[in-house]
Short mmCIF file of C-alpha atoms (C1' of nucleotides) in Angstrom, two decimals:
data_model
loop_
_atom_site.label_atom_id
_atom_site.label_comp_id
_atom_site.label_asym_id
_atom_site.label_seq_id
_atom_site.Cartn_x
_atom_site.Cartn_y
_atom_site.Cartn_z
CA MET A 542 -19.38 16.13 74.05
CA THR A 543 -20.14 13.70 71.42
CA LYS A 544 -22.79 13.44 68.57
CA ARG A 545 -24.05 10.47 66.26
CA THR A 546 -27.11 10.02 64.30
CA ILE A 547 -28.72 7.46 65.08
CA ASP A 548 -31.39 5.36 63.33
CA HIS A 549 -33.61 2.99 65.50
CA PHE A 550 -32.87 4.75 68.25
CA ASN A 551 -34.42 6.93 71.05
CA LEU A 552 -33.50 8.25 74.60
CA ALA A 553 -37.40 8.41 75.37
CA GLN A 554 -38.75 5.42 74.08
CA ILE A 555 -35.70 3.15 76.68
CA CYS A 556 -36.06 5.34 79.27
CA GLU A 557 -40.06 4.60 79.28
CA SER A 558 -39.74 0.72 78.24
CA GLY A 559 -38.20 -0.18 82.19
CA GLN A 560 -35.32 -2.04 81.14
CA CYS A 561 -32.88 0.29 83.27
CA PHE A 562 -34.25 1.84 86.33
CA ARG A 563 -31.65 4.09 86.43
CA MET A 564 -32.15 6.08 83.72
CA THR A 565 -34.23 9.41 83.80
CA GLN A 566 -35.90 12.17 82.59
CA ARG A 567 -33.71 15.37 83.08
CA GLY A 568 -35.21 18.15 80.71
CA GLU A 569 -37.65 18.08 77.66
CA ASP A 570 -35.16 16.09 75.14
CA THR A 571 -32.77 15.13 78.08
CA TYR A 572 -32.41 11.86 79.79
CA CYS A 573 -29.25 10.72 82.19
CA ILE A 574 -28.47 7.27 83.42
CA ILE A 575 -26.04 6.19 85.44
CA ALA A 576 -24.62 3.03 84.57
CA ALA A 577 -21.58 0.88 85.90
CA GLY A 578 -20.63 3.55 88.18
CA ARG A 579 -20.72 6.49 85.23
CA TYR A 580 -23.04 9.42 85.30
CA LEU A 581 -23.61 9.96 81.26
CA GLU A 582 -26.56 12.86 80.05
CA ALA A 583 -27.76 12.22 76.42
CA GLU A 584 -30.10 14.72 74.15
CA GLN A 585 -32.41 13.37 71.20
CA ARG A 586 -33.35 15.99 68.64
CA GLY A 587 -34.64 13.58 66.36
CA ARG A 588 -32.59 11.58 64.72
CA GLU A 589 -29.16 13.23 66.50
CA CYS A 590 -28.59 12.65 70.00
CA VAL A 591 -25.88 14.80 71.82
CA PHE A 592 -23.69 12.66 74.60
CA SER A 593 -22.18 14.42 77.66
CA CYS A 594 -19.04 12.54 77.49
CA GLY A 595 -16.31 12.71 75.41
CA GLU A 596 -15.55 10.43 71.99
CA GLU A 597 -12.98 8.56 73.71
CA GLU A 598 -15.60 7.19 76.52
CA PHE A 599 -18.25 7.09 73.89
CA GLU A 600 -16.36 3.70 72.08
CA ASP A 601 -15.11 2.55 74.67
CA PHE A 602 -18.66 2.35 76.87
CA TRP A 603 -21.76 3.98 75.91
CA LYS A 604 -21.96 2.43 72.20
CA ALA A 605 -20.91 -0.76 73.68
CA TYR A 606 -23.89 -0.18 76.31
CA PHE A 607 -26.71 1.52 73.70
CA ASP A 608 -25.90 -1.90 71.84
CA LEU A 609 -25.14 0.99 68.70
CA GLU A 610 -23.69 -2.22 66.46
CA GLY A 611 -27.09 -3.92 67.10
CA ASP A 612 -28.65 -4.86 63.67
CA TYR A 613 -32.33 -3.21 64.63
CA SER A 614 -33.16 -2.67 61.15
CA PHE A 615 -32.87 -6.30 60.41
CA TYR A 616 -34.98 -7.53 63.38
CA LEU A 617 -37.83 -4.86 62.02
CA SER A 618 -37.30 -6.08 58.81
CA GLN A 619 -38.42 -9.49 60.10
CA ILE A 620 -41.40 -8.82 61.27
CA ASN A 621 -44.36 -10.56 59.71
CA PRO A 622 -45.99 -8.00 57.33
CA ASN A 623 -48.96 -9.71 58.15
CA ASP A 624 -49.65 -9.56 62.50
CA SER A 625 -50.66 -5.98 62.22
CA TYR A 626 -50.67 -6.51 66.56
CA LEU A 627 -46.80 -6.88 66.07
CA ARG A 628 -46.56 -4.32 63.60
CA ASN A 629 -47.75 -2.36 65.22
CA ALA A 630 -46.01 -2.31 68.44
CA ALA A 631 -42.74 -2.46 66.73
CA GLU A 632 -43.31 0.21 64.86
CA PHE A 633 -44.47 2.24 68.36
CA GLY A 634 -40.96 1.22 70.15
CA GLU A 635 -39.08 1.68 66.76
CA GLY A 636 -36.32 3.52 69.01
CA ILE A 637 -35.92 0.78 71.83
CA ARG A 638 -32.82 -0.78 71.98
CA ILE A 639 -31.72 -4.03 74.32
CA LEU A 640 -29.30 -1.80 76.19
CA ARG A 641 -25.92 -3.94 77.72
CA GLN A 642 -26.15 -3.54 81.44
CA ASP A 643 -24.06 -4.45 84.41
CA LEU A 644 -25.09 -8.16 85.94
CA TRP A 645 -25.28 -7.32 89.55
CA GLU A 646 -27.29 -4.60 88.57
CA VAL A 647 -29.61 -5.83 86.59
CA ILE A 648 -30.18 -9.76 88.95
CA ALA A 649 -30.93 -6.89 91.93
CA SER A 650 -33.20 -4.72 90.51
CA PHE A 651 -35.03 -7.48 88.67
CA ILE A 652 -35.44 -9.47 91.78
CA ILE A 653 -36.98 -6.50 93.37
CA SER A 654 -38.91 -5.58 90.46
CA GLN A 655 -41.03 -8.59 91.24
CA GLN A 656 -44.90 -8.18 92.26
CA ASN A 657 -43.84 -3.67 91.99
CA ASN A 658 -44.21 -1.05 89.56
CA ILE A 659 -42.13 0.87 87.73
CA VAL A 660 -41.92 3.51 89.88
CA ARG A 661 -41.90 2.46 93.29
CA ILE A 662 -38.46 -0.28 91.65
CA ARG A 663 -36.91 3.00 90.74
CA ARG A 664 -37.58 4.52 94.29
CA CYS A 665 -36.74 1.36 96.16
CA ILE A 666 -33.13 1.44 93.75
CA ALA A 667 -32.50 5.77 94.21
CA ASN A 668 -33.01 4.11 98.21
CA ILE A 669 -30.40 1.56 97.96
CA CYS A 670 -27.53 3.35 95.59
CA GLU A 671 -27.87 6.55 97.90
CA ARG A 672 -27.45 4.21 101.49
CA TYR A 673 -24.96 1.88 99.91
CA GLY A 674 -23.46 3.20 96.85
CA GLU A 675 -20.23 4.88 96.41
CA PRO A 676 -20.99 8.82 96.17
CA LYS A 677 -19.69 10.47 93.16
CA LYS A 678 -19.75 13.46 91.78
CA ASN A 679 -20.63 14.08 87.55
CA PHE A 680 -19.47 16.82 85.18
CA ARG A 681 -21.53 19.22 86.99
CA GLY A 682 -20.54 18.52 90.45
CA GLU A 683 -23.74 17.60 91.35
CA GLU A 684 -23.87 14.20 93.66
CA TYR A 685 -24.45 11.13 92.17
CA PHE A 686 -24.32 7.26 93.68
CA ALA A 687 -23.19 4.13 92.11
CA PHE A 688 -24.75 0.91 92.87
CA PRO A 689 -23.63 -1.11 95.61
CA GLU A 690 -21.41 -3.78 95.16
CA PRO A 691 -22.68 -6.98 96.49
CA GLY A 692 -20.09 -6.77 99.51
CA ALA A 693 -21.74 -4.01 99.82
CA LEU A 694 -24.83 -5.58 100.69
CA SER A 695 -24.37 -8.96 101.52
CA CYS A 696 -22.67 -7.83 105.09
CA LEU A 697 -26.38 -6.51 105.63
CA PRO A 698 -29.35 -8.01 108.28
CA GLU A 699 -31.76 -9.49 106.29
CA ASP A 700 -34.29 -7.28 106.96
CA ALA A 701 -31.85 -4.16 106.44
CA LEU A 702 -32.99 -3.40 103.04
CA LYS A 703 -36.87 -2.86 103.96
CA GLU A 704 -36.10 0.58 105.32
CA CYS A 705 -35.48 0.87 101.39
CA GLY A 706 -39.45 0.26 100.45
CA LEU A 707 -37.93 -3.46 99.33
CA GLY A 708 -39.95 -4.85 101.71
CA TYR A 709 -39.87 -9.02 101.50
CA ARG A 710 -37.21 -8.54 98.94
CA SER A 711 -35.14 -7.19 101.34
CA LYS A 712 -34.24 -10.77 101.78
CA TYR A 713 -33.78 -12.27 98.60
CA ILE A 714 -31.53 -9.02 97.51
CA VAL A 715 -28.96 -9.78 100.86
CA ARG A 716 -28.67 -13.34 100.46
CA THR A 717 -27.96 -13.69 96.83
CA ALA A 718 -25.88 -10.92 97.29
CA GLY A 719 -23.92 -13.21 99.66
CA SER A 720 -23.43 -15.91 97.38
CA ILE A 721 -22.26 -13.81 95.27
CA ALA A 722 -19.87 -11.92 97.47
CA ASP A 723 -18.49 -15.48 99.05
CA GLY A 724 -17.63 -17.17 95.51
CA GLU A 725 -20.82 -19.63 95.95
CA THR A 726 -22.18 -17.92 92.44
CA ASP A 727 -19.54 -16.73 89.98
CA LEU A 728 -20.45 -13.88 87.48
CA GLY A 729 -18.03 -14.66 85.16
CA LYS A 730 -18.64 -17.91 84.39
CA ILE A 731 -22.05 -16.73 84.45
CA ARG A 732 -21.33 -14.19 81.43
CA ARG A 733 -19.41 -17.67 79.05
CA MET A 734 -22.59 -19.75 79.51
CA THR A 735 -25.08 -20.00 76.61
CA TYR A 736 -28.40 -18.89 77.17
CA ARG A 737 -29.72 -22.14 79.27
CA GLN A 738 -27.26 -22.54 80.89
CA ALA A 739 -27.34 -19.18 82.37
CA LYS A 740 -30.69 -19.47 82.94
CA ALA A 741 -30.86 -22.66 85.08
CA GLU A 742 -27.92 -21.23 87.01
CA LEU A 743 -29.89 -18.00 87.20
CA LEU A 744 -32.58 -19.85 89.27
CA LYS A 745 -30.53 -21.21 91.78
CA LEU A 746 -30.26 -17.78 92.91
CA PHE A 747 -33.14 -16.35 96.18
CA GLY A 748 -35.07 -14.45 94.81
CA VAL A 749 -35.28 -15.20 91.12
CA GLY A 750 -37.96 -17.80 89.31
CA GLU A 751 -38.96 -18.09 85.70
CA LYS A 752 -39.81 -14.30 84.57
CA VAL A 753 -36.98 -12.50 86.09
CA ALA A 754 -33.96 -15.35 84.87
CA ASP A 755 -35.52 -14.51 81.58
CA CYS A 756 -34.75 -10.37 82.11
CA ILE A 757 -31.87 -11.02 83.64
CA CYS A 758 -30.64 -13.19 80.34
CA LEU A 759 -31.72 -10.40 77.75
CA LEU A 760 -30.34 -7.55 79.78
CA GLY A 761 -27.68 -8.66 82.03
CA LEU A 762 -25.93 -11.02 79.75
CA HIS A 763 -27.87 -9.68 76.59
CA HIS A 764 -29.34 -13.51 75.01
CA MET A 765 -31.28 -11.90 72.55
CA GLN A 766 -33.89 -15.20 72.47
CA ALA A 767 -34.89 -14.51 76.42
CA PHE A 768 -38.30 -14.34 76.46
CA PRO A 769 -39.50 -12.66 79.39
CA VAL A 770 -43.23 -13.52 80.20
CA ASP A 771 -44.76 -10.61 82.60
CA THR A 772 -48.40 -10.69 83.51
CA HIS A 773 -48.78 -7.22 80.20
CA VAL A 774 -46.86 -9.40 78.07
CA ARG A 775 -48.97 -13.05 79.62
CA GLN A 776 -52.80 -10.34 78.55
CA ALA A 777 -51.62 -10.26 75.06
CA LEU A 778 -50.56 -13.16 74.09
CA GLU A 779 -53.88 -15.10 75.31
CA LYS A 780 -55.48 -11.95 73.67
CA TYR A 781 -53.53 -11.76 70.27
CA TYR A 782 -51.51 -14.71 69.88
CA LYS A 783 -53.98 -18.00 71.13
CA ARG A 784 -51.94 -21.11 69.38
CA GLY A 785 -48.69 -19.31 71.16
CA PHE A 786 -46.18 -16.26 69.90
CA PRO A 787 -44.08 -18.05 66.71
CA LYS A 788 -40.59 -17.75 68.16
CA ARG A 789 -39.45 -20.35 65.32
CA ARG A 790 -39.60 -17.36 63.01
CA TYR A 791 -38.32 -14.93 65.16
CA LYS A 792 -35.32 -17.73 66.37
CA GLY A 793 -32.49 -15.78 68.33
CA TYR A 794 -34.04 -12.31 68.58
CA GLU A 795 -37.33 -13.47 70.68
CA GLY A 796 -35.97 -10.69 73.52
CA ILE A 797 -36.77 -7.68 71.47
CA LEU A 798 -40.15 -8.51 69.79
CA GLN A 799 -40.92 -9.03 73.69
CA GLN A 800 -39.78 -5.32 74.22
CA TYR A 801 -41.43 -3.90 71.89
CA ILE A 802 -44.53 -6.09 72.77
CA PHE A 803 -44.36 -4.76 76.66
CA TYR A 804 -43.39 -1.26 75.76
CA TRP A 805 -46.99 -1.25 73.93
CA GLU A 806 -49.46 -3.21 76.38
CA LEU A 807 -47.77 -0.76 79.88
CA LYS A 808 -47.79 2.87 76.99
CA HIS A 809 -50.81 1.90 74.87
CA ALA A 810 -52.71 -0.65 74.97
CA ARG A 811 -53.78 -0.16 79.34
CA SER A 812 -54.24 3.40 79.43
CA PRO A 813 -54.95 4.65 76.16
CA SER A 814 -55.22 7.78 77.13
CA GLU A 815 -51.94 8.16 78.90
CA ALA A 816 -50.25 7.09 75.39
CA PRO A 817 -47.97 9.75 73.65
CA ARG A 818 -50.23 11.23 70.75
CA PRO A 819 -48.42 12.06 67.37
CA GLY A 820 -47.88 15.66 67.75
CA ARG A 821 -47.73 16.28 71.34
CA LYS A 822 -45.10 16.27 74.07
CA GLN A 823 -45.40 14.27 77.15
CA GLU A 824 -45.68 16.87 80.53
CA VAL A 825 -42.97 15.85 83.22
"C1'" DC B 1242 -60.21 0.33 107.95
"C1'" DG B 1243 -60.49 -3.49 104.44
"C1'" DC B 1244 -59.56 -4.40 99.89
"C1'" DC B 1245 -56.76 -5.16 95.81
"C1'" DA B 1246 -52.75 -4.86 92.17
"C1'" DG B 1247 -48.09 -4.04 91.04
"C1'" DG B 1248 -43.39 -6.72 85.08
"C1'" DG B 1249 -43.75 -13.74 90.59
"C1'" DG B 1250 -41.49 -16.64 93.55
"C1'" DA B 1251 -41.37 -20.42 97.01
"C1'" DG B 1252 -42.61 -24.62 98.46
"C1'" DC B 1253 -45.63 -28.13 98.18
"C1'" DT B 1254 -47.75 -31.91 95.20
"C1'" DA C 262 -46.60 -28.56 85.24
"C1'" DG C 263 -49.64 -27.08 88.18
"C1'" DC C 264 -51.40 -25.96 92.38
"C1'" DT C 265 -51.60 -22.90 97.41
"C1'" DC C 266 -49.61 -19.51 99.74
"C1'" DC C 267 -47.07 -16.00 100.86
"C1'" DC C 268 -43.79 -12.19 101.06
"C1'" DC C 269 -44.78 -5.52 101.48
"C1'" DT C 270 -46.07 -1.22 99.29
"C1'" DG C 271 -49.52 2.35 97.87
"C1'" DG C 272 -53.34 3.68 96.27
"C1'" DC C 273 -58.36 4.23 96.44
#
DNA sequence: CGCCAGGGGAGCT
DNA sequence: AGCTCCCCTGGC
């Protein structure tokens, strides 16, 4: 067990922000996360968090995964006080962190995310892992599945993943897995590229367009200047930033602001009735 | 059954 | 850059 007191860190918000489709709520304030073949449970008690791993694994892996070294109070402090929309959105999601996820997992996950909703995306990914991922046991002795390596998917017929619910995205995953498995796409090289270079390279992948490439840059490469524009964010920008979002002002960390906006639009603006109310806990 | 939306993308011009 | 058409699944 490892315990930490962390500012600007909220498991519920991270989970619901929809950046990691393998983070799920387990108990009232407890979440489990499967990442890079590892399994973690974490419980939030106000500013305190208890993680189900030893200090060493926490320091070596999870600390970076949750981006605990990132200065989120700086990002929050830079928000234009006159921009009430952004101020609200940021306050609402002030515990969000941009997770440092595995590049291949992010590529596959966000190819699957296109024209898809979060519940289904989670199910698709769970299906793929159960079918093609390596089975493992967590500290409770329960079975869980790692995300399959590219080679485990590249050998499949292009339509095989339709059985996992991917629909037409099946061939995108199989072909992209192939281009990584056979070395045509070098993830190591992409990791060393700048944002612009990496995005251009990712756009070559079958099934990856503008929005997904930006998601991959932000969530798989931690390029904080990536600003993915999906339908929710587009509508918000059209509504609140008719003269364009002030990217200049937030140069270098536009991505976290995009997450605050996305999270606000997803949780609050679109369905106010389902938004969490102060002093009331959400049902499981 | 049809219709449509769900965190777009490919393939054109 | 903008346009069409398109892929599939689940909910209504």
